[in-house]
Amino acid sequence: MITDLKNKLWQLIVDWLNDIPKGNQNMQAINNFDHMLRDLRPSDVILFEGRTRVGEVIKIITLSPWTHAALYIGRMNEIIDTDTLAIVKKHYQGDPTEPLVIESLLGFGTVINPLSDYIDDNLRVCRADGLSFTDQNKVIRFASEHLGMNYDVRQLLDLARFMFPYALLPRRWRSSLFQHNAGRPTNIVCSSMIARCYQSVNFPVLPIVKSDNNDRLKFHKRNFRLFVPSDFDYSPYFDVLKFPAWPVPVRESYRELPWEDEEEANEKANEKANKKKTLNIKTKSNTKNNKQTNSTT
């Protein structure tokens, strides 16, 4: 009974964190979703500007607008590797022509979702520069092996605690990010999962670069749990692709953009406010006259 109560309470917290506050519900996407779909390639990393409450928390922790990352795997009917296809079919039974992503979500774990779920979100595409076709498939295959893993809430809390002076925290409150955990992880977050997939083919995201005694550079893999979504944006090894809502393919065509006339907009706003004010005065006056008439009667 206590376990059921804890589960219900946790689910209420998760639902509240995943909910979009009223202030964020009217945010409009500034990217051209259809244009993006035409240019996407399997293994592209998609960054999301979160609108949920947990997204606002991640923004504070990471000091970045990018709160979530997903790995684009293409359409199910386009997956070549038979083993990958078998895993994907096990976790997704929808339209085989739907563009899909693998992502790790609070309350859901690592799952497959249609990219169309995010048609109203601000997105950015990060593409691994020079990644071979073979390694693209390996990255997707490795990502598919994470499907079913739980979301690592502890890691999210650890990243938050990592911001505070380490020595000031009690030992039991300190981050476990640097603890060595042998074997395959059982819980993971979005950016860590994707970083781990790229590290599996030795593709650098934000590696630690050191030089030896002979001044030769050596690349060292970072702890995959330390990656956040914005790292793919910052990485010099990923190309950043943007798809503006209003494409500007020709030089100087920015002159044709439908800019709002600020003076005209302000005049309209003032006119609207004056009309509303006049209407309120008339309403109050009519109400007062009605009261006087009733009292006289």
PDB file of C-alpha atoms in Angstrom:
ATOM      1  CA  MET A   1       0.000   0.000   0.000  1.00  0.00           C
ATOM      2  CA  ILE A   2       2.830   2.397   0.896  1.00  0.00           C
ATOM      3  CA  THR A   3       4.575   1.503  -2.376  1.00  0.00           C
ATOM      4  CA  ASP A   4       1.409   2.237  -4.366  1.00  0.00           C
ATOM      5  CA  LEU A   5       1.063   5.574  -2.583  1.00  0.00           C
ATOM      6  CA  LYS A   6       4.677   6.464  -3.381  1.00  0.00           C
ATOM      7  CA  ASN A   7       4.181   5.520  -7.039  1.00  0.00           C
ATOM      8  CA  LYS A   8       1.033   7.640  -7.305  1.00  0.00           C
ATOM      9  CA  LEU A   9       2.756  10.587  -5.653  1.00  0.00           C
ATOM     10  CA  TRP A  10       5.770  10.244  -7.951  1.00  0.00           C
ATOM     11  CA  GLN A  11       3.481  10.066 -11.001  1.00  0.00           C
ATOM     12  CA  LEU A  12       1.723  13.267  -9.906  1.00  0.00           C
ATOM     13  CA  ILE A  13       5.110  14.996  -9.583  1.00  0.00           C
ATOM     14  CA  VAL A  14       6.220  13.732 -13.005  1.00  0.00           C
ATOM     15  CA  ASP A  15       2.976  14.861 -14.650  1.00  0.00           C
ATOM     16  CA  TRP A  16       3.348  18.297 -13.067  1.00  0.00           C
ATOM     17  CA  LEU A  17       6.971  18.615 -14.222  1.00  0.00           C
ATOM     18  CA  ASN A  18       6.092  17.486 -17.764  1.00  0.00           C
ATOM     19  CA  ASP A  19       3.194  19.922 -17.985  1.00  0.00           C
ATOM     20  CA  ILE A  20       3.558  23.148 -20.002  1.00  0.00           C
ATOM     21  CA  PRO A  21       2.824  26.273 -17.920  1.00  0.00           C
ATOM     22  CA  LYS A  22       0.303  28.745 -19.333  1.00  0.00           C
ATOM     23  CA  GLY A  23       3.043  31.302 -19.949  1.00  0.00           C
ATOM     24  CA  ASN A  24       4.807  28.877 -22.344  1.00  0.00           C
ATOM     25  CA  GLN A  25       1.752  27.523 -24.153  1.00  0.00           C
ATOM     26  CA  ASN A  26       1.636  30.379 -26.659  1.00  0.00           C
ATOM     27  CA  MET A  27       5.304  30.132 -27.659  1.00  0.00           C
ATOM     28  CA  GLN A  28       5.558  29.809 -31.428  1.00  0.00           C
ATOM     29  CA  ALA A  29       8.163  27.724 -33.217  1.00  0.00           C
ATOM     30  CA  ILE A  30      10.621  29.797 -35.255  1.00  0.00           C
ATOM     31  CA  ASN A  31      11.806  26.907 -37.425  1.00  0.00           C
ATOM     32  CA  ASN A  32      10.373  25.492 -40.655  1.00  0.00           C
ATOM     33  CA  PHE A  33       9.427  21.937 -39.680  1.00  0.00           C
ATOM     34  CA  ASP A  34       8.751  20.688 -43.240  1.00  0.00           C
ATOM     35  CA  HIS A  35      12.051  22.088 -44.504  1.00  0.00           C
ATOM     36  CA  MET A  36      13.850  20.402 -41.624  1.00  0.00           C
ATOM     37  CA  LEU A  37      12.245  17.027 -42.363  1.00  0.00           C
ATOM     38  CA  ARG A  38      13.467  17.148 -45.960  1.00  0.00           C
ATOM     39  CA  ASP A  39      17.073  17.705 -44.866  1.00  0.00           C
ATOM     40  CA  LEU A  40      17.339  15.401 -41.842  1.00  0.00           C
ATOM     41  CA  ARG A  41      19.675  12.414 -41.925  1.00  0.00           C
ATOM     42  CA  PRO A  42      19.709   9.358 -39.656  1.00  0.00           C
ATOM     43  CA  SER A  43      22.001   9.877 -36.618  1.00  0.00           C
ATOM     44  CA  ASP A  44      21.370  13.662 -36.572  1.00  0.00           C
ATOM     45  CA  VAL A  45      21.039  15.072 -33.062  1.00  0.00           C
ATOM     46  CA  ILE A  46      17.951  17.248 -32.544  1.00  0.00           C
ATOM     47  CA  LEU A  47      17.950  19.828 -29.752  1.00  0.00           C
ATOM     48  CA  PHE A  48      14.728  21.104 -28.210  1.00  0.00           C
ATOM     49  CA  GLU A  49      13.970  24.366 -26.460  1.00  0.00           C
ATOM     50  CA  GLY A  50      11.798  22.953 -23.709  1.00  0.00           C
ATOM     51  CA  ARG A  51       8.508  24.520 -22.675  1.00  0.00           C
ATOM     52  CA  THR A  52       7.720  22.215 -19.762  1.00  0.00           C
ATOM     53  CA  ARG A  53       8.417  22.865 -16.080  1.00  0.00           C
ATOM     54  CA  VAL A  54      11.245  20.325 -16.038  1.00  0.00           C
ATOM     55  CA  GLY A  55      12.618  22.085 -19.121  1.00  0.00           C
ATOM     56  CA  GLU A  56      12.744  25.363 -17.195  1.00  0.00           C
ATOM     57  CA  VAL A  57      14.687  23.575 -14.425  1.00  0.00           C
ATOM     58  CA  ILE A  58      17.191  22.181 -16.950  1.00  0.00           C
ATOM     59  CA  LYS A  59      17.650  25.656 -18.434  1.00  0.00           C
ATOM     60  CA  ILE A  60      18.724  26.911 -14.999  1.00  0.00           C
ATOM     61  CA  ILE A  61      21.040  23.958 -14.400  1.00  0.00           C
ATOM     62  CA  THR A  62      22.751  24.014 -17.816  1.00  0.00           C
ATOM     63  CA  LEU A  63      22.554  27.783 -18.468  1.00  0.00           C
ATOM     64  CA  SER A  64      21.288  27.028 -21.974  1.00  0.00           C
ATOM     65  CA  PRO A  65      17.934  27.209 -23.787  1.00  0.00           C
ATOM     66  CA  TRP A  66      18.423  23.654 -25.082  1.00  0.00           C
ATOM     67  CA  THR A  67      16.783  21.372 -22.536  1.00  0.00           C
ATOM     68  CA  HIS A  68      16.419  18.096 -24.404  1.00  0.00           C
ATOM     69  CA  ALA A  69      18.146  16.084 -27.122  1.00  0.00           C
ATOM     70  CA  ALA A  70      16.948  13.224 -29.310  1.00  0.00           C
ATOM     71  CA  LEU A  71      18.598  11.025 -31.926  1.00  0.00           C
ATOM     72  CA  TYR A  72      16.935  10.958 -35.328  1.00  0.00           C
ATOM     73  CA  ILE A  73      16.756   7.406 -36.692  1.00  0.00           C
ATOM     74  CA  GLY A  74      14.770   8.044 -39.872  1.00  0.00           C
ATOM     75  CA  ARG A  75      11.656   6.153 -40.949  1.00  0.00           C
ATOM     76  CA  MET A  76      11.135   2.559 -39.929  1.00  0.00           C
ATOM     77  CA  ASN A  77      10.772   1.406 -43.557  1.00  0.00           C
ATOM     78  CA  GLU A  78      14.192   2.959 -44.321  1.00  0.00           C
ATOM     79  CA  ILE A  79      16.203   1.174 -41.593  1.00  0.00           C
ATOM     80  CA  ILE A  80      18.688  -1.142 -43.309  1.00  0.00           C
ATOM     81  CA  ASP A  81      20.176  -3.044 -40.362  1.00  0.00           C
ATOM     82  CA  THR A  82      17.898  -6.018 -39.629  1.00  0.00           C
ATOM     83  CA  ASP A  83      18.831  -6.238 -35.937  1.00  0.00           C
ATOM     84  CA  THR A  84      18.096  -2.543 -35.411  1.00  0.00           C
ATOM     85  CA  LEU A  85      14.807  -2.878 -37.281  1.00  0.00           C
ATOM     86  CA  ALA A  86      13.750  -5.790 -35.070  1.00  0.00           C
ATOM     87  CA  ILE A  87      14.401  -3.762 -31.905  1.00  0.00           C
ATOM     88  CA  VAL A  88      12.595  -0.703 -33.285  1.00  0.00           C
ATOM     89  CA  LYS A  89       9.546  -2.788 -34.266  1.00  0.00           C
ATOM     90  CA  LYS A  90       9.409  -4.161 -30.747  1.00  0.00           C
ATOM     91  CA  HIS A  91       9.156  -0.650 -29.270  1.00  0.00           C
ATOM     92  CA  TYR A  92       7.161   1.150 -31.968  1.00  0.00           C
ATOM     93  CA  GLN A  93       4.047  -0.140 -33.718  1.00  0.00           C
ATOM     94  CA  GLY A  94       3.011   3.032 -35.542  1.00  0.00           C
ATOM     95  CA  ASP A  95       3.177   4.228 -39.133  1.00  0.00           C
ATOM     96  CA  PRO A  96       6.365   2.843 -40.782  1.00  0.00           C
ATOM     97  CA  THR A  97       6.682   6.021 -42.886  1.00  0.00           C
ATOM     98  CA  GLU A  98       6.718   8.317 -39.811  1.00  0.00           C
ATOM     99  CA  PRO A  99      10.047  10.088 -39.047  1.00  0.00           C
ATOM    100  CA  LEU A 100      11.197   8.770 -35.647  1.00  0.00           C
ATOM    101  CA  VAL A 101      13.528   9.748 -32.817  1.00  0.00           C
ATOM    102  CA  ILE A 102      14.980   7.829 -29.881  1.00  0.00           C
ATOM    103  CA  GLU A 103      14.906   9.897 -26.705  1.00  0.00           C
ATOM    104  CA  SER A 104      15.033   9.593 -22.921  1.00  0.00           C
ATOM    105  CA  LEU A 105      12.132  11.291 -21.144  1.00  0.00           C
ATOM    106  CA  LEU A 106      11.284  11.878 -17.506  1.00  0.00           C
ATOM    107  CA  GLY A 107       8.527   9.458 -16.535  1.00  0.00           C
ATOM    108  CA  PHE A 108       8.862   7.363 -19.711  1.00  0.00           C
ATOM    109  CA  GLY A 109      12.501   6.291 -19.943  1.00  0.00           C
ATOM    110  CA  THR A 110      14.216   5.702 -23.300  1.00  0.00           C
ATOM    111  CA  VAL A 111      11.529   5.403 -25.964  1.00  0.00           C
ATOM    112  CA  ILE A 112      10.786   5.902 -29.657  1.00  0.00           C
ATOM    113  CA  ASN A 113       8.485   8.777 -30.608  1.00  0.00           C
ATOM    114  CA  PRO A 114       7.377  10.420 -33.862  1.00  0.00           C
ATOM    115  CA  LEU A 115       9.232  13.645 -34.535  1.00  0.00           C
ATOM    116  CA  SER A 116       5.853  15.198 -35.383  1.00  0.00           C
ATOM    117  CA  ASP A 117       5.157  15.325 -31.622  1.00  0.00           C
ATOM    118  CA  TYR A 118       7.444  18.364 -31.584  1.00  0.00           C
ATOM    119  CA  ILE A 119       6.055  20.271 -34.549  1.00  0.00           C
ATOM    120  CA  ASP A 120       5.297  23.282 -32.317  1.00  0.00           C
ATOM    121  CA  ASP A 121       8.698  23.356 -30.579  1.00  0.00           C
ATOM    122  CA  ASN A 122      11.838  25.301 -31.404  1.00  0.00           C
ATOM    123  CA  LEU A 123      14.378  22.812 -32.746  1.00  0.00           C
ATOM    124  CA  ARG A 124      18.000  22.790 -33.830  1.00  0.00           C
ATOM    125  CA  VAL A 125      19.813  20.065 -35.739  1.00  0.00           C
ATOM    126  CA  CYS A 126      23.417  19.096 -34.980  1.00  0.00           C
ATOM    127  CA  ARG A 127      25.114  16.831 -37.525  1.00  0.00           C
ATOM    128  CA  ALA A 128      28.331  14.919 -36.912  1.00  0.00           C
ATOM    129  CA  ASP A 129      30.786  16.275 -39.451  1.00  0.00           C
ATOM    130  CA  GLY A 130      32.224  13.510 -41.619  1.00  0.00           C
ATOM    131  CA  LEU A 131      30.517  10.582 -39.849  1.00  0.00           C
ATOM    132  CA  SER A 132      30.632   7.599 -42.194  1.00  0.00           C
ATOM    133  CA  PHE A 133      27.496   5.789 -43.350  1.00  0.00           C
ATOM    134  CA  THR A 134      28.632   2.646 -41.532  1.00  0.00           C
ATOM    135  CA  ASP A 135      29.092   4.500 -38.255  1.00  0.00           C
ATOM    136  CA  GLN A 136      25.724   6.231 -38.677  1.00  0.00           C
ATOM    137  CA  ASN A 137      24.097   2.813 -38.604  1.00  0.00           C
ATOM    138  CA  LYS A 138      26.244   1.751 -35.633  1.00  0.00           C
ATOM    139  CA  VAL A 139      25.191   4.848 -33.678  1.00  0.00           C
ATOM    140  CA  ILE A 140      21.511   4.122 -34.347  1.00  0.00           C
ATOM    141  CA  ARG A 141      21.974   0.446 -33.504  1.00  0.00           C
ATOM    142  CA  PHE A 142      23.646   1.295 -30.186  1.00  0.00           C
ATOM    143  CA  ALA A 143      20.906   3.819 -29.395  1.00  0.00           C
ATOM    144  CA  SER A 144      18.242   1.175 -30.008  1.00  0.00           C
ATOM    145  CA  GLU A 145      19.898  -1.019 -27.375  1.00  0.00           C
ATOM    146  CA  HIS A 146      19.072   1.673 -24.779  1.00  0.00           C
ATOM    147  CA  LEU A 147      15.332   1.375 -25.428  1.00  0.00           C
ATOM    148  CA  GLY A 148      13.446   0.446 -22.272  1.00  0.00           C
ATOM    149  CA  MET A 149      15.995   1.989 -19.878  1.00  0.00           C
ATOM    150  CA  ASN A 150      14.595   4.182 -17.121  1.00  0.00           C
ATOM    151  CA  TYR A 151      15.216   7.917 -16.971  1.00  0.00           C
ATOM    152  CA  ASP A 152      18.074   8.704 -14.603  1.00  0.00           C
ATOM    153  CA  VAL A 153      16.538  11.226 -12.204  1.00  0.00           C
ATOM    154  CA  ARG A 154      19.567  10.848  -9.914  1.00  0.00           C
ATOM    155  CA  GLN A 155      21.836  12.100 -12.690  1.00  0.00           C
ATOM    156  CA  LEU A 156      19.680  15.197 -13.188  1.00  0.00           C
ATOM    157  CA  LEU A 157      19.894  15.944  -9.475  1.00  0.00           C
ATOM    158  CA  ASP A 158      23.641  15.284  -9.546  1.00  0.00           C
ATOM    159  CA  LEU A 159      24.097  17.862 -12.300  1.00  0.00           C
ATOM    160  CA  ALA A 160      22.229  20.375 -10.152  1.00  0.00           C
ATOM    161  CA  ARG A 161      24.375  19.587  -7.122  1.00  0.00           C
ATOM    162  CA  PHE A 162      27.497  19.777  -9.291  1.00  0.00           C
ATOM    163  CA  MET A 163      26.896  23.541  -9.507  1.00  0.00           C
ATOM    164  CA  PHE A 164      27.416  23.985  -5.771  1.00  0.00           C
ATOM    165  CA  PRO A 165      30.823  24.127  -4.001  1.00  0.00           C
ATOM    166  CA  TYR A 166      31.754  20.484  -3.521  1.00  0.00           C
ATOM    167  CA  ALA A 167      33.385  20.827  -0.093  1.00  0.00           C
ATOM    168  CA  LEU A 168      30.362  22.567   1.416  1.00  0.00           C
ATOM    169  CA  LEU A 169      27.993  19.674   0.748  1.00  0.00           C
ATOM    170  CA  PRO A 170      27.628  16.727   3.153  1.00  0.00           C
ATOM    171  CA  ARG A 171      29.173  13.563   1.733  1.00  0.00           C
ATOM    172  CA  ARG A 172      25.795  11.853   1.292  1.00  0.00           C
ATOM    173  CA  TRP A 173      24.603  14.832  -0.797  1.00  0.00           C
ATOM    174  CA  ARG A 174      27.593  14.950  -3.113  1.00  0.00           C
ATOM    175  CA  SER A 175      27.344  14.097  -6.775  1.00  0.00           C
ATOM    176  CA  SER A 176      27.845  10.480  -7.837  1.00  0.00           C
ATOM    177  CA  LEU A 177      28.749  11.465 -11.391  1.00  0.00           C
ATOM    178  CA  PHE A 178      32.400  10.524 -10.926  1.00  0.00           C
ATOM    179  CA  GLN A 179      31.734   7.199  -9.224  1.00  0.00           C
ATOM    180  CA  HIS A 180      32.809   4.277 -11.351  1.00  0.00           C
ATOM    181  CA  ASN A 181      29.923   1.997 -12.270  1.00  0.00           C
ATOM    182  CA  ALA A 182      31.111  -0.993 -14.248  1.00  0.00           C
ATOM    183  CA  GLY A 183      28.961  -2.544 -16.950  1.00  0.00           C
ATOM    184  CA  ARG A 184      25.939  -1.327 -18.848  1.00  0.00           C
ATOM    185  CA  PRO A 185      23.956   1.535 -17.272  1.00  0.00           C
ATOM    186  CA  THR A 186      20.349   0.823 -16.323  1.00  0.00           C
ATOM    187  CA  ASN A 187      19.248   4.476 -16.101  1.00  0.00           C
ATOM    188  CA  ILE A 188      20.216   7.293 -18.443  1.00  0.00           C
ATOM    189  CA  VAL A 189      19.226  10.791 -19.610  1.00  0.00           C
ATOM    190  CA  CYS A 190      18.839  12.078 -23.161  1.00  0.00           C
ATOM    191  CA  SER A 191      22.188  13.762 -23.803  1.00  0.00           C
ATOM    192  CA  SER A 192      24.191  11.071 -22.005  1.00  0.00           C
ATOM    193  CA  MET A 193      22.576   8.350 -24.090  1.00  0.00           C
ATOM    194  CA  ILE A 194      23.440  10.123 -27.353  1.00  0.00           C
ATOM    195  CA  ALA A 195      26.987  10.972 -26.240  1.00  0.00           C
ATOM    196  CA  ARG A 196      27.535   7.327 -25.290  1.00  0.00           C
ATOM    197  CA  CYS A 197      26.365   6.239 -28.760  1.00  0.00           C
ATOM    198  CA  TYR A 198      28.845   8.546 -30.500  1.00  0.00           C
ATOM    199  CA  GLN A 199      31.640   7.522 -28.162  1.00  0.00           C
ATOM    200  CA  SER A 200      30.964   3.905 -29.136  1.00  0.00           C
ATOM    201  CA  VAL A 201      32.253   4.686 -32.660  1.00  0.00           C
ATOM    202  CA  ASN A 202      35.034   6.966 -31.304  1.00  0.00           C
ATOM    203  CA  PHE A 203      33.445  10.120 -32.705  1.00  0.00           C
ATOM    204  CA  PRO A 204      34.368  13.191 -30.595  1.00  0.00           C
ATOM    205  CA  VAL A 205      31.648  15.357 -29.070  1.00  0.00           C
ATOM    206  CA  LEU A 206      33.584  17.437 -26.537  1.00  0.00           C
ATOM    207  CA  PRO A 207      36.636  15.293 -25.768  1.00  0.00           C
ATOM    208  CA  ILE A 208      39.359  16.096 -23.264  1.00  0.00           C
ATOM    209  CA  VAL A 209      42.464  16.957 -25.303  1.00  0.00           C
ATOM    210  CA  LYS A 210      45.918  16.624 -23.735  1.00  0.00           C
ATOM    211  CA  SER A 211      49.452  16.578 -25.087  1.00  0.00           C
ATOM    212  CA  ASP A 212      52.106  14.079 -24.059  1.00  0.00           C
ATOM    213  CA  ASN A 213      55.809  14.716 -23.454  1.00  0.00           C
ATOM    214  CA  ASN A 214      56.438  14.748 -27.194  1.00  0.00           C
ATOM    215  CA  ASP A 215      53.735  17.402 -27.758  1.00  0.00           C
ATOM    216  CA  ARG A 216      51.499  14.873 -29.451  1.00  0.00           C
ATOM    217  CA  LEU A 217      47.796  15.416 -28.864  1.00  0.00           C
ATOM    218  CA  LYS A 218      45.783  12.690 -27.195  1.00  0.00           C
ATOM    219  CA  PHE A 219      41.994  12.590 -27.094  1.00  0.00           C
ATOM    220  CA  HIS A 220      40.296  11.254 -23.957  1.00  0.00           C
ATOM    221  CA  LYS A 221      36.614  10.399 -23.699  1.00  0.00           C
ATOM    222  CA  ARG A 222      34.651  12.430 -21.182  1.00  0.00           C
ATOM    223  CA  ASN A 223      32.337  10.766 -18.712  1.00  0.00           C
ATOM    224  CA  PHE A 224      29.173  10.389 -20.791  1.00  0.00           C
ATOM    225  CA  ARG A 225      27.074  11.347 -17.743  1.00  0.00           C
ATOM    226  CA  LEU A 226      28.534  14.861 -17.832  1.00  0.00           C
ATOM    227  CA  PHE A 227      27.079  15.739 -21.223  1.00  0.00           C
ATOM    228  CA  VAL A 228      24.156  18.139 -21.528  1.00  0.00           C
ATOM    229  CA  PRO A 229      22.110  18.939 -24.683  1.00  0.00           C
ATOM    230  CA  SER A 230      23.971  22.181 -25.417  1.00  0.00           C
ATOM    231  CA  ASP A 231      27.285  20.280 -25.717  1.00  0.00           C
ATOM    232  CA  PHE A 232      26.256  19.130 -29.199  1.00  0.00           C
ATOM    233  CA  ASP A 233      25.635  22.766 -30.112  1.00  0.00           C
ATOM    234  CA  TYR A 234      29.031  23.847 -28.741  1.00  0.00           C
ATOM    235  CA  SER A 235      30.989  20.927 -30.209  1.00  0.00           C
ATOM    236  CA  PRO A 236      33.342  21.908 -33.049  1.00  0.00           C
ATOM    237  CA  TYR A 237      32.845  18.431 -34.500  1.00  0.00           C
ATOM    238  CA  PHE A 238      29.115  18.928 -35.159  1.00  0.00           C
ATOM    239  CA  ASP A 239      27.652  21.181 -37.828  1.00  0.00           C
ATOM    240  CA  VAL A 240      24.705  23.266 -36.627  1.00  0.00           C
ATOM    241  CA  LEU A 241      21.780  23.377 -39.057  1.00  0.00           C
ATOM    242  CA  LYS A 242      19.003  25.942 -38.756  1.00  0.00           C
ATOM    243  CA  PHE A 243      15.701  26.013 -40.595  1.00  0.00           C
ATOM    244  CA  PRO A 244      14.101  29.452 -40.193  1.00  0.00           C
ATOM    245  CA  ALA A 245      10.321  29.735 -40.391  1.00  0.00           C
ATOM    246  CA  TRP A 246      10.808  32.308 -43.146  1.00  0.00           C
ATOM    247  CA  PRO A 247      13.561  30.994 -45.449  1.00  0.00           C
ATOM    248  CA  VAL A 248      15.947  33.612 -46.830  1.00  0.00           C
ATOM    249  CA  PRO A 249      17.755  31.757 -49.640  1.00  0.00           C
ATOM    250  CA  VAL A 250      18.508  34.754 -51.840  1.00  0.00           C
ATOM    251  CA  ARG A 251      20.812  37.644 -50.912  1.00  0.00           C
ATOM    252  CA  GLU A 252      18.913  40.745 -49.783  1.00  0.00           C
ATOM    253  CA  SER A 253      15.582  38.901 -49.747  1.00  0.00           C
ATOM    254  CA  TYR A 254      15.503  39.836 -46.066  1.00  0.00           C
ATOM    255  CA  ARG A 255      14.103  43.135 -47.343  1.00  0.00           C
ATOM    256  CA  GLU A 256      10.926  41.264 -48.242  1.00  0.00           C
ATOM    257  CA  LEU A 257      10.355  39.873 -44.753  1.00  0.00           C
ATOM    258  CA  PRO A 258       6.906  40.792 -43.338  1.00  0.00           C
ATOM    259  CA  TRP A 259       8.172  43.129 -40.600  1.00  0.00           C
ATOM    260  CA  GLU A 260       5.610  44.611 -38.258  1.00  0.00           C
ATOM    261  CA  ASP A 261       5.388  48.428 -38.412  1.00  0.00           C
ATOM    262  CA  GLU A 262       6.068  49.290 -34.769  1.00  0.00           C
ATOM    263  CA  GLU A 263       4.468  52.760 -34.932  1.00  0.00           C
ATOM    264  CA  GLU A 264       1.373  51.421 -36.648  1.00  0.00           C
ATOM    265  CA  ALA A 265       1.166  48.544 -34.161  1.00  0.00           C
ATOM    266  CA  ASN A 266       1.430  50.956 -31.218  1.00  0.00           C
ATOM    267  CA  GLU A 267      -1.277  53.190 -32.685  1.00  0.00           C
ATOM    268  CA  LYS A 268      -3.598  50.213 -33.101  1.00  0.00           C
ATOM    269  CA  ALA A 269      -2.877  49.067 -29.538  1.00  0.00           C
ATOM    270  CA  ASN A 270      -3.579  52.555 -28.155  1.00  0.00           C
ATOM    271  CA  GLU A 271      -6.757  52.847 -30.212  1.00  0.00           C
ATOM    272  CA  LYS A 272      -7.924  49.485 -28.917  1.00  0.00           C
ATOM    273  CA  ALA A 273      -7.118  50.474 -25.320  1.00  0.00           C
ATOM    274  CA  ASN A 274      -9.018  53.797 -25.688  1.00  0.00           C
ATOM    275  CA  LYS A 275     -12.068  52.016 -27.093  1.00  0.00           C
ATOM    276  CA  LYS A 276     -12.010  49.588 -24.199  1.00  0.00           C
ATOM    277  CA  LYS A 277     -11.641  52.455 -21.708  1.00  0.00           C
ATOM    278  CA  THR A 278     -14.569  54.353 -23.290  1.00  0.00           C
ATOM    279  CA  LEU A 279     -16.699  51.213 -23.236  1.00  0.00           C
ATOM    280  CA  ASN A 280     -15.934  50.674 -19.539  1.00  0.00           C
ATOM    281  CA  ILE A 281     -16.892  54.293 -18.750  1.00  0.00           C
ATOM    282  CA  LYS A 282     -20.188  53.945 -20.643  1.00  0.00           C
ATOM    283  CA  THR A 283     -20.929  50.656 -18.864  1.00  0.00           C
ATOM    284  CA  LYS A 284     -20.293  52.216 -15.461  1.00  0.00           C
ATOM    285  CA  SER A 285     -22.421  55.268 -16.368  1.00  0.00           C
ATOM    286  CA  ASN A 286     -25.335  53.089 -17.512  1.00  0.00           C
ATOM    287  CA  THR A 287     -25.089  51.010 -14.356  1.00  0.00           C
ATOM    288  CA  LYS A 288     -25.141  54.157 -12.197  1.00  0.00           C
ATOM    289  CA  ASN A 289     -28.179  55.583 -14.059  1.00  0.00           C
ATOM    290  CA  ASN A 290     -30.050  52.303 -13.675  1.00  0.00           C
ATOM    291  CA  LYS A 291     -29.399  52.314  -9.956  1.00  0.00           C
ATOM    292  CA  GLN A 292     -30.662  55.908  -9.632  1.00  0.00           C
ATOM    293  CA  THR A 293     -33.789  55.070 -11.635  1.00  0.00           C
ATOM    294  CA  ASN A 294     -34.509  52.053  -9.465  1.00  0.00           C
ATOM    295  CA  SER A 295     -34.049  54.048  -6.247  1.00  0.00           C
ATOM    296  CA  THR A 296     -36.396  56.808  -7.510  1.00  0.00           C
ATOM    297  CA  THR A 297     -39.009  54.252  -8.438  1.00  0.00           C
TER     298      THR A 297
END
